[in-house]
PDB file of C-alpha atoms in Angstrom:
ATOM      1  CA  UNK A   1      16.460  11.521  -2.731  1.00 40.00           C
ATOM      2  CA  UNK A   2      16.168  15.258  -2.950  1.00 43.00           C
ATOM      3  CA  UNK A   3      15.159  17.484   0.033  1.00 45.00           C
ATOM      4  CA  UNK A   4      11.836  18.191  -1.779  1.00 47.00           C
ATOM      5  CA  UNK A   5      11.062  14.359  -1.806  1.00 47.00           C
ATOM      6  CA  UNK A   6      12.041  14.103   1.881  1.00 52.00           C
ATOM      7  CA  UNK A   7       9.486  16.838   2.797  1.00 69.00           C
ATOM      8  CA  UNK A   8       6.567  15.089   1.144  1.00 88.00           C
ATOM      9  CA  UNK A   9       3.626  14.461   3.466  1.00 95.00           C
ATOM     10  CA  UNK A  10       0.768  12.159   2.819  1.00 97.00           C
ATOM     11  CA  UNK A  11      -2.078  11.174   5.177  1.00 97.00           C
ATOM     12  CA  UNK A  12      -4.755   8.766   5.072  1.00 98.00           C
ATOM     13  CA  UNK A  13      -6.880   6.330   7.076  1.00 98.00           C
ATOM     14  CA  UNK A  14      -9.737   4.024   7.448  1.00 98.00           C
ATOM     15  CA  UNK A  15     -13.465   4.503   6.314  1.00 97.00           C
ATOM     16  CA  UNK A  16     -14.766   5.320   9.702  1.00 97.00           C
ATOM     17  CA  UNK A  17     -11.682   7.713  10.550  1.00 97.00           C
ATOM     18  CA  UNK A  18     -10.740   5.883  13.787  1.00 97.00           C
ATOM     19  CA  UNK A  19      -7.310   4.803  12.317  1.00 98.00           C
ATOM     20  CA  UNK A  20      -5.200   7.572  10.712  1.00 98.00           C
ATOM     21  CA  UNK A  21      -1.660   7.817   9.303  1.00 98.00           C
ATOM     22  CA  UNK A  22       0.831  10.348   8.408  1.00 98.00           C
ATOM     23  CA  UNK A  23       3.725   9.509   6.047  1.00 97.00           C
ATOM     24  CA  UNK A  24       6.689  11.921   5.669  1.00 95.00           C
ATOM     25  CA  UNK A  25       8.964  11.284   2.742  1.00 93.00           C
ATOM     26  CA  UNK A  26       8.778  10.184  -1.019  1.00 93.00           C
ATOM     27  CA  UNK A  27       6.431   7.468  -1.830  1.00 95.00           C
ATOM     28  CA  UNK A  28       7.756   4.502  -3.850  1.00 94.00           C
ATOM     29  CA  UNK A  29       6.523   1.658  -6.163  1.00 93.00           C
ATOM     30  CA  UNK A  30       3.001   2.385  -6.345  1.00 95.00           C
ATOM     31  CA  UNK A  31       1.385  -0.880  -7.892  1.00 95.00           C
ATOM     32  CA  UNK A  32      -1.335  -3.418  -8.203  1.00 95.00           C
ATOM     33  CA  UNK A  33      -1.278  -6.843  -6.857  1.00 94.00           C
ATOM     34  CA  UNK A  34      -3.408  -9.745  -8.498  1.00 93.00           C
ATOM     35  CA  UNK A  35      -2.426 -12.660  -6.343  1.00 90.00           C
ATOM     36  CA  UNK A  36      -4.929 -14.891  -4.587  1.00 93.00           C
ATOM     37  CA  UNK A  37      -4.213 -13.265  -1.195  1.00 90.00           C
ATOM     38  CA  UNK A  38      -4.734  -9.697  -2.240  1.00 90.00           C
ATOM     39  CA  UNK A  39      -7.967 -10.528  -4.182  1.00 93.00           C
ATOM     40  CA  UNK A  40      -9.353 -12.478  -0.993  1.00 91.00           C
ATOM     41  CA  UNK A  41      -8.189  -9.561   1.291  1.00 88.00           C
ATOM     42  CA  UNK A  42      -9.775  -6.882  -0.784  1.00 89.00           C
ATOM     43  CA  UNK A  43     -13.016  -8.678  -2.003  1.00 91.00           C
ATOM     44  CA  UNK A  44     -12.030  -7.353  -5.393  1.00 92.00           C
ATOM     45  CA  UNK A  45      -9.819  -8.298  -8.500  1.00 93.00           C
ATOM     46  CA  UNK A  46      -6.784  -6.652  -7.019  1.00 92.00           C
ATOM     47  CA  UNK A  47      -5.307  -4.435  -4.338  1.00 95.00           C
ATOM     48  CA  UNK A  48      -3.221  -1.161  -4.919  1.00 96.00           C
ATOM     49  CA  UNK A  49      -0.263  -0.438  -2.883  1.00 96.00           C
ATOM     50  CA  UNK A  50       2.417   2.117  -2.298  1.00 97.00           C
ATOM     51  CA  UNK A  51       5.464   2.158  -0.433  1.00 96.00           C
ATOM     52  CA  UNK A  52       6.675   4.704   2.458  1.00 97.00           C
ATOM     53  CA  UNK A  53       9.696   4.592   4.742  1.00 96.00           C
ATOM     54  CA  UNK A  54       9.069   3.602   8.231  1.00 96.00           C
ATOM     55  CA  UNK A  55      11.134   6.592   9.200  1.00 95.00           C
ATOM     56  CA  UNK A  56       8.581   9.240   9.024  1.00 94.00           C
ATOM     57  CA  UNK A  57       5.527   7.209   9.206  1.00 97.00           C
ATOM     58  CA  UNK A  58       3.052   7.397  12.235  1.00 97.00           C
ATOM     59  CA  UNK A  59      -0.296   6.137  13.138  1.00 97.00           C
ATOM     60  CA  UNK A  60      -1.964   9.226  14.674  1.00 95.00           C
ATOM     61  CA  UNK A  61      -5.742   8.596  14.979  1.00 92.00           C
ATOM     62  CA  UNK A  62      -7.639   7.950  17.947  1.00 94.00           C
ATOM     63  CA  UNK A  63      -7.932   4.373  17.012  1.00 93.00           C
ATOM     64  CA  UNK A  64      -4.013   3.809  17.208  1.00 95.00           C
ATOM     65  CA  UNK A  65      -2.396   1.224  15.110  1.00 96.00           C
ATOM     66  CA  UNK A  66      -4.527  -1.073  13.018  1.00 97.00           C
ATOM     67  CA  UNK A  67      -5.277  -4.719  13.994  1.00 96.00           C
ATOM     68  CA  UNK A  68      -2.746  -7.098  12.434  1.00 96.00           C
ATOM     69  CA  UNK A  69      -3.362 -10.277  10.586  1.00 94.00           C
ATOM     70  CA  UNK A  70      -0.531 -12.484   9.975  1.00 92.00           C
ATOM     71  CA  UNK A  71      -0.939 -13.454   6.455  1.00 85.00           C
ATOM     72  CA  UNK A  72       2.273 -15.478   6.460  1.00 86.00           C
ATOM     73  CA  UNK A  73       4.789 -15.777   9.187  1.00 90.00           C
ATOM     74  CA  UNK A  74       6.463 -12.298   9.449  1.00 90.00           C
ATOM     75  CA  UNK A  75       3.974 -10.860   7.011  1.00 91.00           C
ATOM     76  CA  UNK A  76       1.380  -8.551   8.808  1.00 93.00           C
ATOM     77  CA  UNK A  77      -1.588  -6.982   7.058  1.00 95.00           C
ATOM     78  CA  UNK A  78      -3.382  -4.012   8.988  1.00 96.00           C
ATOM     79  CA  UNK A  79      -7.028  -3.217   9.057  1.00 97.00           C
ATOM     80  CA  UNK A  80      -9.559  -1.496  11.044  1.00 97.00           C
ATOM     81  CA  UNK A  81     -11.249  -3.457  13.564  1.00 97.00           C
ATOM     82  CA  UNK A  82     -14.445  -1.149  13.645  1.00 97.00           C
ATOM     83  CA  UNK A  83     -15.141  -0.581   9.779  1.00 97.00           C
ATOM     84  CA  UNK A  84     -12.792  -3.308   8.243  1.00 96.00           C
ATOM     85  CA  UNK A  85     -10.982  -1.143   5.756  1.00 96.00           C
ATOM     86  CA  UNK A  86      -7.842  -2.759   4.690  1.00 95.00           C
ATOM     87  CA  UNK A  87      -4.892  -0.251   5.343  1.00 97.00           C
ATOM     88  CA  UNK A  88      -1.518  -1.499   4.973  1.00 97.00           C
ATOM     89  CA  UNK A  89       1.193  -4.411   4.794  1.00 95.00           C
ATOM     90  CA  UNK A  90       4.262  -4.477   7.035  1.00 95.00           C
ATOM     91  CA  UNK A  91       6.679  -7.401   7.043  1.00 93.00           C
ATOM     92  CA  UNK A  92       8.929  -8.100   9.869  1.00 93.00           C
ATOM     93  CA  UNK A  93      12.567  -6.463   9.538  1.00 93.00           C
ATOM     94  CA  UNK A  94      11.459  -4.095   6.595  1.00 94.00           C
ATOM     95  CA  UNK A  95      12.154  -0.549   6.627  1.00 95.00           C
ATOM     96  CA  UNK A  96       8.970   0.409   4.688  1.00 96.00           C
ATOM     97  CA  UNK A  97       5.339   0.073   5.088  1.00 97.00           C
ATOM     98  CA  UNK A  98       3.177  -0.264   2.130  1.00 97.00           C
ATOM     99  CA  UNK A  99      -0.393   1.261   2.449  1.00 98.00           C
ATOM    100  CA  UNK A 100      -3.444   0.752   0.241  1.00 97.00           C
ATOM    101  CA  UNK A 101      -3.613   3.638  -2.433  1.00 96.00           C
ATOM    102  CA  UNK A 102      -7.185   4.273  -1.818  1.00 95.00           C
ATOM    103  CA  UNK A 103      -6.601   4.630   2.163  1.00 97.00           C
ATOM    104  CA  UNK A 104      -4.799   8.027   1.302  1.00 98.00           C
ATOM    105  CA  UNK A 105      -6.639  11.238   1.422  1.00 97.00           C
ATOM    106  CA  UNK A 106      -5.440  12.315  -2.204  1.00 95.00           C
ATOM    107  CA  UNK A 107      -5.761   9.875  -4.840  1.00 91.00           C
ATOM    108  CA  UNK A 108      -2.862  11.221  -7.123  1.00 90.00           C
ATOM    109  CA  UNK A 109      -0.465   8.334  -7.344  1.00 93.00           C
ATOM    110  CA  UNK A 110      -0.772   5.897 -10.200  1.00 93.00           C
ATOM    111  CA  UNK A 111       0.194   2.287 -10.165  1.00 94.00           C
ATOM    112  CA  UNK A 112       3.295   1.678 -12.226  1.00 93.00           C
ATOM    113  CA  UNK A 113       3.355  -2.033 -12.322  1.00 93.00           C
ATOM    114  CA  UNK A 114       1.147  -5.120 -11.554  1.00 93.00           C
ATOM    115  CA  UNK A 115       2.256  -8.180  -9.598  1.00 88.00           C
ATOM    116  CA  UNK A 116       0.851 -11.610 -10.417  1.00 90.00           C
ATOM    117  CA  UNK A 117      -0.177 -10.832 -13.886  1.00 90.00           C
ATOM    118  CA  UNK A 118      -0.953 -14.430 -14.635  1.00 92.00           C
ATOM    119  CA  UNK A 119      -3.509 -14.699 -11.946  1.00 90.00           C
ATOM    120  CA  UNK A 120      -5.168 -11.350 -12.946  1.00 90.00           C
ATOM    121  CA  UNK A 121      -8.901 -11.539 -13.857  1.00 90.00           C
ATOM    122  CA  UNK A 122      -9.437 -11.637 -17.506  1.00 92.00           C
ATOM    123  CA  UNK A 123     -12.172  -8.929 -17.619  1.00 91.00           C
ATOM    124  CA  UNK A 124      -9.982  -6.018 -16.595  1.00 88.00           C
ATOM    125  CA  UNK A 125      -6.924  -4.486 -18.684  1.00 87.00           C
ATOM    126  CA  UNK A 126      -3.655  -4.970 -16.869  1.00 88.00           C
ATOM    127  CA  UNK A 127      -1.499  -2.055 -15.528  1.00 86.00           C
ATOM    128  CA  UNK A 128       1.254  -1.405 -17.979  1.00 82.00           C
ATOM    129  CA  UNK A 129       4.708  -2.201 -16.639  1.00 81.00           C
ATOM    130  CA  UNK A 130       6.808   0.755 -16.051  1.00 80.00           C
ATOM    131  CA  UNK A 131      10.817   0.136 -15.758  1.00 71.00           C
ATOM    132  CA  UNK A 132      12.060   1.733 -12.600  1.00 62.00           C
ATOM    133  CA  UNK A 133      14.071   4.860 -12.890  1.00 57.00           C
ATOM    134  CA  UNK A 134      17.762   4.391 -13.309  1.00 54.00           C
ATOM    135  CA  UNK A 135      19.750   4.601 -10.162  1.00 48.00           C
ATOM    136  CA  UNK A 136      22.097   7.781 -10.196  1.00 48.00           C
TER     137      UNK A 136
END
């Protein structure tokens, strides 16, 4: 990762503004997920996610951290208890947090893949698969 990537800063938060976050570092693997859990959590046909390293990530709004829902043992999903916005996914022991793309203040990242394609609704086109960049 270059020095420029390390210095990227992204901000975001919930609808009511009570929960805010700052992520410093390069975002990785923006994608959509069409699994049954994401469809139920979002109330829509999919959720969109992007990862950030935990090192450099902070909750900095007056609402503090989101409220956590244990979707599975060791798999937390964060949401705002005031407005209900779905914000993030954080699994026990992970060194990264995945935030919903739409919780970011700037919507410049584009999904590169789609998880659970077989569970996707038939009335939306699927996100084309983009092979990951080769490791140097």
